[in-house]
XYZ file of C-alpha atoms in Angstrom:
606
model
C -17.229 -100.195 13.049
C -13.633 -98.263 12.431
C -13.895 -100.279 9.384
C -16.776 -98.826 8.407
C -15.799 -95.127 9.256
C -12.582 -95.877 7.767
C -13.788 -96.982 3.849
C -16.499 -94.019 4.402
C -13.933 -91.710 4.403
C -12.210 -93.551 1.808
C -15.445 -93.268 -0.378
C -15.816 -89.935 0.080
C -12.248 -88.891 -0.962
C -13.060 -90.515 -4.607
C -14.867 -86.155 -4.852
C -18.147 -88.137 -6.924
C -16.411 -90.630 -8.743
C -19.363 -91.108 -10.856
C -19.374 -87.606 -11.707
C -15.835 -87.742 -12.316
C -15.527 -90.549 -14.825
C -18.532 -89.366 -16.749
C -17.954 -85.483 -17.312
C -14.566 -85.269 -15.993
C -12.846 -85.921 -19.400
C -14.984 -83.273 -20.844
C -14.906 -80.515 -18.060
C -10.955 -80.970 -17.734
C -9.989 -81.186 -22.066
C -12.781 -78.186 -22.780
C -12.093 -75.072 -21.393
C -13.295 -72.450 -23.927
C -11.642 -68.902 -23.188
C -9.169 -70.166 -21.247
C -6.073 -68.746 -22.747
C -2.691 -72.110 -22.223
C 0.639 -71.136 -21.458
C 3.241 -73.554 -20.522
C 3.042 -72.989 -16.932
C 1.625 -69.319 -16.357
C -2.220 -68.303 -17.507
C -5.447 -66.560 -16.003
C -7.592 -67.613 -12.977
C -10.457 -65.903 -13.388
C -11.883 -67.256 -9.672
C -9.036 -65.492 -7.557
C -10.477 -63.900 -5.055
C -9.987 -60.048 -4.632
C -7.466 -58.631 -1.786
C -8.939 -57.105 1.158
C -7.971 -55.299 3.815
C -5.519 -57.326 6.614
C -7.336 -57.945 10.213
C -4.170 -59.065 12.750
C -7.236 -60.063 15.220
C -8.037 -62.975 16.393
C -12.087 -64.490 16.705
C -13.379 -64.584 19.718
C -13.615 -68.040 20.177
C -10.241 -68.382 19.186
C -8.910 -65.828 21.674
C -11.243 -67.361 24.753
C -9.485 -70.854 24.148
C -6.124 -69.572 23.380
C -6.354 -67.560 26.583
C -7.434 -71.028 28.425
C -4.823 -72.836 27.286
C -2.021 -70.506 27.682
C -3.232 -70.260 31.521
C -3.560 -74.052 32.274
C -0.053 -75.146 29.932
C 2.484 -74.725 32.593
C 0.129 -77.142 35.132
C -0.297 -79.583 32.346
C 3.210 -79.907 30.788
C 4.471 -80.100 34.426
C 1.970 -83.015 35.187
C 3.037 -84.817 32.113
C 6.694 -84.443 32.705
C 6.417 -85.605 36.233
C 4.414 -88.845 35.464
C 6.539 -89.802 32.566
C 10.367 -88.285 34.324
C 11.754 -91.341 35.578
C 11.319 -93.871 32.353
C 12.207 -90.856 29.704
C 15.435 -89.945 31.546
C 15.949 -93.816 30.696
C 14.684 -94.049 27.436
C 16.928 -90.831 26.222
C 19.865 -91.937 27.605
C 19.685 -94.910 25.735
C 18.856 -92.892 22.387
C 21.798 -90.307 23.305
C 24.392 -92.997 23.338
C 23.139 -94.191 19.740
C 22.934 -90.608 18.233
C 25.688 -90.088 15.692
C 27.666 -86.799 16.062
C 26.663 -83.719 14.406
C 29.307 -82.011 11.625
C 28.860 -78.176 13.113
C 31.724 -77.292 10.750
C 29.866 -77.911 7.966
C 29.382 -74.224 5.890
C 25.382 -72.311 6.277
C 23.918 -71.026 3.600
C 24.646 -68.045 1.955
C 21.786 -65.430 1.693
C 21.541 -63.533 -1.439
C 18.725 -61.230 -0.658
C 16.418 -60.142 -4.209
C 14.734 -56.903 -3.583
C 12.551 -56.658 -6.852
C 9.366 -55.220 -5.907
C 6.239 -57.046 -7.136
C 5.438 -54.074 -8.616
C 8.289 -53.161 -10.537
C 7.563 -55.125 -13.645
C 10.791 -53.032 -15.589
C 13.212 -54.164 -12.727
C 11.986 -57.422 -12.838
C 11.724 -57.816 -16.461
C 15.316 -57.134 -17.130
C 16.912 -59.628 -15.567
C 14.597 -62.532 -16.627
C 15.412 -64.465 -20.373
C 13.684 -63.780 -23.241
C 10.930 -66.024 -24.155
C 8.328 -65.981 -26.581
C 5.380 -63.760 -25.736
C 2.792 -65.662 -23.857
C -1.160 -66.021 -24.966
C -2.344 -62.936 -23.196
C -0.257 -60.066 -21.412
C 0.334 -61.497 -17.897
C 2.117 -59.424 -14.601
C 5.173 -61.090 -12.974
C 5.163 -64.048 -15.619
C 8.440 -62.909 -16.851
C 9.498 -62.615 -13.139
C 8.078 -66.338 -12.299
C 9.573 -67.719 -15.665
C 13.186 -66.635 -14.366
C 12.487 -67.917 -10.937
C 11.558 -71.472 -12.266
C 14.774 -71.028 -14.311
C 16.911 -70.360 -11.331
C 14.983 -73.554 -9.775
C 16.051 -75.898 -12.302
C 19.440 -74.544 -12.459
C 19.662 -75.043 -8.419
C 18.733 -78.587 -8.948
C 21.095 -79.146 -11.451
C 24.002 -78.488 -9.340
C 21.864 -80.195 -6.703
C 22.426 -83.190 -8.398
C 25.906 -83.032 -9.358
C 27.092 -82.239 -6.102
C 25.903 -83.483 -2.838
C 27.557 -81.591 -0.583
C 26.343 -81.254 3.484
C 24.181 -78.933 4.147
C 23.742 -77.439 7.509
C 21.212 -74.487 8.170
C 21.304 -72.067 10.298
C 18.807 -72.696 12.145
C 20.302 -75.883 13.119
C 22.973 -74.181 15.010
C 20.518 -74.819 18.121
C 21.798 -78.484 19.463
C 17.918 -78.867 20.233
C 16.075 -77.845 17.152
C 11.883 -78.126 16.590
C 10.408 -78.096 13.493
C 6.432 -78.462 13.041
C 4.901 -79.256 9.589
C 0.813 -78.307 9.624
C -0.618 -80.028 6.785
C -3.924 -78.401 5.766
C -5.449 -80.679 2.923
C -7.470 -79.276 0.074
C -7.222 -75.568 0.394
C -6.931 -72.771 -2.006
C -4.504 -69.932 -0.594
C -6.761 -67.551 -2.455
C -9.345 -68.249 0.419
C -6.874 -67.955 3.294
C -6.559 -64.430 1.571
C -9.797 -63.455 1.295
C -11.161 -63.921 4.980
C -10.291 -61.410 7.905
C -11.058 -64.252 10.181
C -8.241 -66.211 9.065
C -5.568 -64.192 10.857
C -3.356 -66.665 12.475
C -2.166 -67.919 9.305
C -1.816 -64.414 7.807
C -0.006 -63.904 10.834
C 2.372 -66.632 10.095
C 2.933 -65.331 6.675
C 3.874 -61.554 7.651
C 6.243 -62.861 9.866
C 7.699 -65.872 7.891
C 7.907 -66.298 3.645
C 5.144 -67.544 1.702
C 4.731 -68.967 -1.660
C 1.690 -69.077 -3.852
C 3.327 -72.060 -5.600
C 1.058 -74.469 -8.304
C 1.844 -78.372 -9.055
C 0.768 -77.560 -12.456
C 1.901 -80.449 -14.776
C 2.035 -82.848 -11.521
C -1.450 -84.759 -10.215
C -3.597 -82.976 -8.327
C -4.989 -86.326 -5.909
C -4.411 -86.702 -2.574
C -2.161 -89.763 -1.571
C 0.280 -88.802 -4.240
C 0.254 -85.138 -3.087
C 1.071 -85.966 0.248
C 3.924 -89.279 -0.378
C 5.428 -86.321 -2.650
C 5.587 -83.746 0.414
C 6.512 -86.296 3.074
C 9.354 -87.793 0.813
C 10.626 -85.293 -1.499
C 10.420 -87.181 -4.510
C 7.085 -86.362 -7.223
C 4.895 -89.386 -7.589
C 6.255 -89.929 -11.030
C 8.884 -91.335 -9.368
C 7.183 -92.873 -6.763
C 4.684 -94.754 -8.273
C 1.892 -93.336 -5.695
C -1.111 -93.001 -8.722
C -4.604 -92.636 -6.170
C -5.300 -92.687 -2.911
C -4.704 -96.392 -2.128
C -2.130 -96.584 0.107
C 0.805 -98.868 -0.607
C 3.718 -99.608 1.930
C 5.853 -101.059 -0.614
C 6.513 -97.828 -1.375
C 8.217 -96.407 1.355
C 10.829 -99.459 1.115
C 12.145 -97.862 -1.861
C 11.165 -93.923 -1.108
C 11.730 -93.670 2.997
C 9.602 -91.258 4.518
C 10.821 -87.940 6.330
C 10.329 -89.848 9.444
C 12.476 -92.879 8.499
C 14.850 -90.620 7.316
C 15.199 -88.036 10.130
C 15.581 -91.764 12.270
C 18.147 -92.905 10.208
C 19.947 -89.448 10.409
C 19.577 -89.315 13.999
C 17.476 -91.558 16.441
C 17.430 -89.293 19.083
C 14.929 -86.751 16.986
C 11.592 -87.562 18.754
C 9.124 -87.904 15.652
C 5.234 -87.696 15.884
C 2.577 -88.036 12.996
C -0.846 -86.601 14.109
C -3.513 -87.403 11.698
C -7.505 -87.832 10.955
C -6.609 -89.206 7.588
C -5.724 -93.184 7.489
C -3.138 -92.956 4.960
C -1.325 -90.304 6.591
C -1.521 -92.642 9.227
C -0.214 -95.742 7.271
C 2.666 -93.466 5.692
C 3.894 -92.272 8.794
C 3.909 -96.036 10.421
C 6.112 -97.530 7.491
C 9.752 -97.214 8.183
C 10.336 -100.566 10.115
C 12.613 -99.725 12.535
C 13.073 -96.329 11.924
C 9.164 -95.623 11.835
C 8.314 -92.568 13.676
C 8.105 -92.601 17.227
C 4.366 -91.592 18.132
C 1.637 -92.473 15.035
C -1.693 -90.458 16.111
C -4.945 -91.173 14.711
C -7.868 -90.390 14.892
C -11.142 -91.172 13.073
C -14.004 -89.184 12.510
C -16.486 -87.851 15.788
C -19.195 -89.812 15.458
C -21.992 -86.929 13.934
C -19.256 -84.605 13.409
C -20.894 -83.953 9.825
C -18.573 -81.273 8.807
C -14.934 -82.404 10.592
C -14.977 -79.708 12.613
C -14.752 -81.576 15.798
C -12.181 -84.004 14.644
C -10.010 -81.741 12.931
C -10.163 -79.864 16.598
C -9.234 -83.324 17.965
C -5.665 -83.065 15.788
C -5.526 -79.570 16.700
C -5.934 -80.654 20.446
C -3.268 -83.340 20.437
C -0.748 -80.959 18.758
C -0.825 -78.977 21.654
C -0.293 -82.059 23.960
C 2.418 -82.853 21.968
C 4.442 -79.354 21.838
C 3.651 -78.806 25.644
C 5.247 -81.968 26.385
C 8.239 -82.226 24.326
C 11.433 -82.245 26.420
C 13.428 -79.424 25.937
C 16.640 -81.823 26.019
C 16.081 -83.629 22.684
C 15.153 -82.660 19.074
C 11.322 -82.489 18.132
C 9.435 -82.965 15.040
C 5.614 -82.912 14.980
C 3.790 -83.513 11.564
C 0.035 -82.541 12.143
C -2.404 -83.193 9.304
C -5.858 -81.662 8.933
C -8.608 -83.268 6.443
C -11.533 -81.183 6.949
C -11.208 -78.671 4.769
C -10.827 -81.122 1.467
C -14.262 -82.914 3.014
C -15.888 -79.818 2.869
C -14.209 -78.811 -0.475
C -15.565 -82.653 -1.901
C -19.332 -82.171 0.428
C -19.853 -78.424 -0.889
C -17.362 -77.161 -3.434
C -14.312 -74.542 -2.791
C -16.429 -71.405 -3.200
C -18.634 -72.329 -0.549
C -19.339 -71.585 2.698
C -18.856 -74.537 4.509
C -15.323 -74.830 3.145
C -14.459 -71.191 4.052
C -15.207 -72.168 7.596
C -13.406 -75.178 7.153
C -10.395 -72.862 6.862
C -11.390 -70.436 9.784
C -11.771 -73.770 12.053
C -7.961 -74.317 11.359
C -6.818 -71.243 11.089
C -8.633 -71.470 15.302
C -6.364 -74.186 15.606
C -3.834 -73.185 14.543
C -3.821 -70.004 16.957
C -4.019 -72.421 20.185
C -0.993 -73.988 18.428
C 0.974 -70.853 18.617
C -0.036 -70.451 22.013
C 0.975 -73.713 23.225
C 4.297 -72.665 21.536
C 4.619 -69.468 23.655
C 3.781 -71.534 26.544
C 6.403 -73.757 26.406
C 9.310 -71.533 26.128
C 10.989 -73.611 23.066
C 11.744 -72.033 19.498
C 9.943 -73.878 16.886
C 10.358 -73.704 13.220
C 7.152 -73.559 11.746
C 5.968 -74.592 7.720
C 2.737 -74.689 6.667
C 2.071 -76.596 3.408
C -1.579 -78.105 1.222
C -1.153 -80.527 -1.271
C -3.423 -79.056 -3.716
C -6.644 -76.834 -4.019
C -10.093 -77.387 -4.529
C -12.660 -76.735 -7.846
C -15.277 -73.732 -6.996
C -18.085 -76.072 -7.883
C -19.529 -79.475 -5.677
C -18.426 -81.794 -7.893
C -15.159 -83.394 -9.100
C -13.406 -81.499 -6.100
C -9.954 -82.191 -7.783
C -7.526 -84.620 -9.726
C -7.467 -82.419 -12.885
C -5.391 -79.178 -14.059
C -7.476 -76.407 -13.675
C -5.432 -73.294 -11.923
C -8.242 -73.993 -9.164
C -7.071 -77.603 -8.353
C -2.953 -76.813 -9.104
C -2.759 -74.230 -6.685
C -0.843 -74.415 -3.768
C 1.092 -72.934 -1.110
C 4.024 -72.923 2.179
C 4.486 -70.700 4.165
C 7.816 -71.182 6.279
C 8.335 -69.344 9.137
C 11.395 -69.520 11.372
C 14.918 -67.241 12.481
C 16.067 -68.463 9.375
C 13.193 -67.347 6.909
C 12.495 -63.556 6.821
C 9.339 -61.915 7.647
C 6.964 -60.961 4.909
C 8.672 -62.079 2.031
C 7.362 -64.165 -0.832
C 9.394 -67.006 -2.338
C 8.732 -67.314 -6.355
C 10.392 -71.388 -6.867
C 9.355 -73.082 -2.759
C 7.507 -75.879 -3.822
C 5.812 -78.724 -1.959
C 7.891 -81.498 -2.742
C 10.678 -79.308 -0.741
C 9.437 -80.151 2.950
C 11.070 -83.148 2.969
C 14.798 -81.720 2.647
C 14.007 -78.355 4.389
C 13.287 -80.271 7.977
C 16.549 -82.825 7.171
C 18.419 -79.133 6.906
C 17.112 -78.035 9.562
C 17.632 -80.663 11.784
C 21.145 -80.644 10.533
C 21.058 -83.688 7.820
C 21.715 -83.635 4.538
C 18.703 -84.158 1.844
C 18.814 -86.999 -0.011
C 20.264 -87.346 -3.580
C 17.564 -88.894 -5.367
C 15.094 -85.795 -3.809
C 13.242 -83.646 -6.385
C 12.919 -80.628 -3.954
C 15.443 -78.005 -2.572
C 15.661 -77.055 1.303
C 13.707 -73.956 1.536
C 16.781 -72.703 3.650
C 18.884 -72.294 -0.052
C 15.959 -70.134 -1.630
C 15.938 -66.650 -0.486
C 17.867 -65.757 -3.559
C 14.213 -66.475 -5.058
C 12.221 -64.055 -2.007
C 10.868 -60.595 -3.630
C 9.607 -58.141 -0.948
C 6.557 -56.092 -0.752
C 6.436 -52.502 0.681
C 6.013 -53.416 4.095
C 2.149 -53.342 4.322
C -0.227 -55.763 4.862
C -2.671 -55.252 1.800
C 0.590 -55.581 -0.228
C 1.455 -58.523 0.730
C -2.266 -60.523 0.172
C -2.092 -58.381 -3.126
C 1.032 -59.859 -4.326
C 0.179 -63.192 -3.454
C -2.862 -63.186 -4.961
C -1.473 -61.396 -8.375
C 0.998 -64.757 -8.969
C -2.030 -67.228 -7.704
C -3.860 -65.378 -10.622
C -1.294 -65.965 -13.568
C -0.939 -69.836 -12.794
C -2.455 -71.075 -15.536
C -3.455 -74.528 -17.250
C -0.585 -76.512 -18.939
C -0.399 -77.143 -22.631
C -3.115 -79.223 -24.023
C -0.731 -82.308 -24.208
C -0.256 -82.403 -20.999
C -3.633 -81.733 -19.634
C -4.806 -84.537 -21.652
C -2.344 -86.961 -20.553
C -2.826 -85.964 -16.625
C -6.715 -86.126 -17.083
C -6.562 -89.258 -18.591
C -3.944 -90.330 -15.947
C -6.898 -89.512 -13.236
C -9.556 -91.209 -14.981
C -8.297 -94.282 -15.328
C -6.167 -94.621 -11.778
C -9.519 -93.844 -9.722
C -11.014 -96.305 -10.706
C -9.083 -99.344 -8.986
C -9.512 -96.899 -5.897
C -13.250 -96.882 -6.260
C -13.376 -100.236 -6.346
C -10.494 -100.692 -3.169
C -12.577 -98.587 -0.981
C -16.254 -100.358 -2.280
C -15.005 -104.110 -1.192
C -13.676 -102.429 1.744
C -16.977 -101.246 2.946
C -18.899 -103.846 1.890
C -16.874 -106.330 3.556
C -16.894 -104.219 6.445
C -20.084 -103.829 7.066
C -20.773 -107.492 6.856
C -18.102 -108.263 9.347
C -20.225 -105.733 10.852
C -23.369 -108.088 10.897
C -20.987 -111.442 12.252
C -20.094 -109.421 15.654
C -23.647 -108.857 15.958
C -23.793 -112.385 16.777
C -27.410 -113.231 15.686
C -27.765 -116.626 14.632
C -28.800 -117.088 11.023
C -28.177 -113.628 9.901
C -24.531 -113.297 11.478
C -23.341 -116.788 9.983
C -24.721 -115.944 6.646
C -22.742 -112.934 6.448
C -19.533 -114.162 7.916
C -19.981 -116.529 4.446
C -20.841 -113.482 2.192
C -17.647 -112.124 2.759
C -15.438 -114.936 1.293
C -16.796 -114.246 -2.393
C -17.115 -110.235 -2.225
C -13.936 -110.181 -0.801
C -12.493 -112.298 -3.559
C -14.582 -110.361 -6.218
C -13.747 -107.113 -5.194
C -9.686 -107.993 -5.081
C -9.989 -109.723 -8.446
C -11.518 -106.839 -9.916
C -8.850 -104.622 -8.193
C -6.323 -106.756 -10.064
C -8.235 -106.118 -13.368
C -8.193 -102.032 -12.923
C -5.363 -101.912 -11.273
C -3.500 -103.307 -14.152
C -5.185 -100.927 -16.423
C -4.074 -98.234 -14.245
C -0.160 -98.789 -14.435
C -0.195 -99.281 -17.633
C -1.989 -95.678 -18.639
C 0.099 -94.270 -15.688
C 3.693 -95.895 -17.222
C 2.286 -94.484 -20.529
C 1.529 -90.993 -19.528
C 5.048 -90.531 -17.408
C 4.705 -92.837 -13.961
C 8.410 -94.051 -14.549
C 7.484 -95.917 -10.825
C 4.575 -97.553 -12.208
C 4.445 -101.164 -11.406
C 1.618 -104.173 -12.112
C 3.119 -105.746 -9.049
C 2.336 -107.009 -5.862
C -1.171 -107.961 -8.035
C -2.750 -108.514 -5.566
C -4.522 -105.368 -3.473
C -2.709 -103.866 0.183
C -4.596 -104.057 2.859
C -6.263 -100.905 4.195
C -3.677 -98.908 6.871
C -4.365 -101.423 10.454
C -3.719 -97.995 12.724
C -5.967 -98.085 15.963
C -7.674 -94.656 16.073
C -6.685 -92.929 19.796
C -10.048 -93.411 22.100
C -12.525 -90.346 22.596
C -11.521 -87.821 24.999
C -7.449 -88.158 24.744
C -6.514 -84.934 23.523
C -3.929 -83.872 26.431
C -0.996 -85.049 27.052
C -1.964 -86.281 30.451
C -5.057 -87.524 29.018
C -2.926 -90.251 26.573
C -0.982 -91.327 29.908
C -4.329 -91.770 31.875
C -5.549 -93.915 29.336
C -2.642 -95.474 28.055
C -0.582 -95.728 31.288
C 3.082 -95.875 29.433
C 5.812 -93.008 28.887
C 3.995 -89.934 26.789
C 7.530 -89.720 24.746
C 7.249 -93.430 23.645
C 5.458 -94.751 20.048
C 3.562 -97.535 22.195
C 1.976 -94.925 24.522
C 0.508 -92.730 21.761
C -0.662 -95.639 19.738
C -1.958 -97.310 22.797
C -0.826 -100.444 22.132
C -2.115 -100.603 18.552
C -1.042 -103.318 16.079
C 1.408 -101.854 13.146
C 0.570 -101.156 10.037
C -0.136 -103.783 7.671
C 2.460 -104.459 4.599
């Protein structure tokens, strides 16, 4: 059955692939009115600002106001079960952590204070450029930013020098990463209800950033943000995850290990290949992989996405206050409802509410536990208005994205004009004290706030200016939107078919453990030739697909391994183990320890 569940959700992350390859060509090459620019234009679907509302729901104050009561019992019970073997397991890690350079030089903060409403202050420092295809605020203002992003790279490049923030001063630092797939800033923006992330962005810096000219899929997406390298480089092309990948592009968790072993890593997850990335790494995989699959009639992912939102609690309440601590948490529901109902509706708006209520009792476990955490919140790429195609195309819609970064180091109420997604990766290596690799394609956020522009300090400002620059992202040039589109066509459909042999072959195996007599033998020899179909076709489209994605700018294309991975092998964590103490109940091993959270599940296949 978790095969089952597993290639359903694989299925449904295709967003209608039969929709897709028959109008998607069209829909994405023909958009009549739409005025191009290279990488600035008109959304006509951002949604208007409204007035701020610092309030939490009710529902989301009631638990938060459970939790915060009960989190001093729990994390006490979990440290006093597990005390004895962690005090052995981090000595052990201690004596292998390599020593820190504190000498190396901070950052230097070079504070911008354009307003984002003083188009003549900002105008006359940017470069001139040729006017673009309709009069658009702050373009000139974003134009020089990107500039001043490329030139930071440049020197990035050239010189690799260490890079130690701040923030990393503390010999202890946390740093949590809240991955929200799917979702459109615009309709963080427009909902009152949504105030715990507004909350983190008054107090932290945001960016309404766009991966215009990048793909707009999934698995890409997300190896791009958890390695800092685009998949152009990577080779990632559709959602079918391939380890191989990570041999050659180490993920953030492999290479915070690899900085320093004693950083206790966890991946928390309702998304299989989020799963499968974290669990690559070999030795240096991270520490605590877990996943969970989706509640069984939990139609819209509330319930499971709560699940994530549950064990991200467990997980801040009981990290030890003696070691370094990085939680990733990921949260699919909102792209499900995005794919099930289309961005403009209202499923996916509470999508967003039902993390934004998670992500209150997150900030509440934080108060409870005394520690200073470093917060960023990053999507990997929005969602069409329309039920449909959902995304994989460049419509300002799909491009759109956001982080939000908040932190002592980042300053409150800001917005950055260059963060980007693909700059996670370095920004928690900087933070923990490392130094970003040189083959990277994003910037620590930490060396950025020379790109911050500050609203007057009000609320409605702030949403206003945000939602101005999500407004002027635009489609690229025609060349490129062809190229991507085609791209997107042609790579889905080796997924299709990876996810359709998957589920058929799963639900026959399905029919064998039913054990009945003729019916279970006859299906246990119906797999043998749909499983060999369904890879040789793979093989077929697969080969199709690297070539079209070499052609179109994939320089980590490759036709090899031919033959297809197999799906990610994670064991999903049993119902009801949400807690900390919960996961030791049921597991019965040390809550800090990889085997414990994954209770006892075999790795991940390569």
């Amino acid at each position: 059955m978790g095969q089952v569940k597993v290639q359903a959700t694989t299925i449904g992350r295709v967003g209608a692939l039969a929709v897709t390859l028959g109008v998607g060509w069209a829909v994405a090459t023909a958009a009549p009115g739409v005025a191009y620019a290279d990488d600035t234009g008109s959304d006509t679907s951002a949604s208007a600002s409204v007035s701020p509302d610092s309030s939490q729901s009710a529902t989301g104050t009631s638990r938060a106001a459970e939790r915060r009561a009960a989190a001093q019992q729990r994390r006490q019970e979990a440290r006093e079960a597990a005390a004895t073997r962690r005090a052995e397991r981090q000595e052990a890690r201690l004596a292998r952590a390599p020593d820190r350079d504190t000498d190396s030089p901070g950052r230097t903060s070079v504070r911008v204070t354009e307003n984002t409403t003083d188009e003549e202050s900002s105008r006359a420092d940017a470069p001139a450029d040729p006017p673009p295809a309709a009069p658009l605020a702050l373009t000139t203002l974003l134009t020089a930013a990107a500039a001043k992003r490329d030139e930071r790279l440049a020197t990035q490049r050239s010189t690799v020098a260490p890079q130690v923030s701040a923030l990393a001063a503390d010999d202890t630092p946390n740093v949590l990463v809240i991955g929200i797939d799917g979702t459109n800033l615009s309709k963080i923006l427009a909902n009152q209800q949504n105030s715990n992330l507004f909350s983190l962005m008054q107090t932290g810096t945001t960016a309404a950033s766009t991966i215009v000219g990048h793909t707009t899929i999934s698995n890409p997406s997300w190896s791009s943000i958890l390695t800092g390298a685009w998949g152009e480089k990577t080779g990632v092309i559709n959602n079918v995850f391939t380890p191989w990948t990570y041999s050659t592009w180490p993920t953030l968790f492999t290479q915070l290990e690899q900085f320093n072993s004693s950083i206790e890593t966890t991946a928390i997850s309702d998304w299989d290949v989020i799963a499968g990335i974290a669990g690559t790494g070999g030795a240096n995989k991270v520490d605590n992989n877990i996943y969970f699959t989706q509640v069984a009639g939990d139609t819209d992912w509330s319930k499971t996405d709560d699940r994530v939102g549950d064990a991200t609690e467990a997980a801040i309440l009981g990290a030890d206050a003696n070691v370094s601590n990085f939680v990733f948490s990921y949260f699919v529901g909102v792209d499900e409802n995005g794919h099930m109902h289309g961005g403009d509706s209202p499923e996916y708006a509470a999508a967003i509410t039902n993390v934004d209520r998670n992500i209150g009792e997150i900030l509440a476990a934080i108060e409870a536990s005394g520690q200073e955490w470093t917060i960023i919140v990053v999507t990997d790429h929005g969602h069409q208005p329309q039920k449909g195609i959902g995304h994989g195309f460049q419509s300002p819609p799909e491009t759109s994205t956001f982080v939000i970064a908040n932190g002592g180091g980042f300053d409150s109420g800001a917005i950055n004009l260059t963060y980007s997604i693909v700059d996670v990766t370095p920004t928690v290596l900087t933070l923990f004290g490392g130094t970003p690799s040189a083959s990277s394609d994003g910037t620590s956020l930490t060396e950025q706030d020379d790109s911050n522009v500050y609203p007057v300090n009000d609320d409605g400002a702030l949403r206003a200016g945000l939602l101005d620059i999500i407004a002027k992202y635009g489609y690229p040039d025609r060349a490129t939107e062809a190229r991507l589109s085609l791209r997107t066509i042609v790579t889905s459909v080796p997924y299709f078919v990876f996810g359709a042999t998957n589920q058929l072959t799963g639900g026959l195996q399905d029919l064998v453990d039913l054990g009945i007599p003729i019916v279970s033998l006859a299906a246990k020899i119906a797999i043998i030739p749909v499983q060999l179909g369904g890879d040789l076709l793979y093989v077929v489209t697969n080969l199709a697909a690297q070539i079209v994605a070499k052609l179109t700018g994939v320089e980590g294309a490759s036709i090899f391994p031919l033959w297809p991975p197999a799906p990610p092998a994670i064991e999903p964590q049993p119902d009801e183990t949400t807690t900390l103490v919960d996961l030791f109940a049921v597991c019965g091993d040390d809550p800090a320890s990889a085997s414990f959270l994954q209770c006892g599940a075999p790795s991940i296949a390569v």
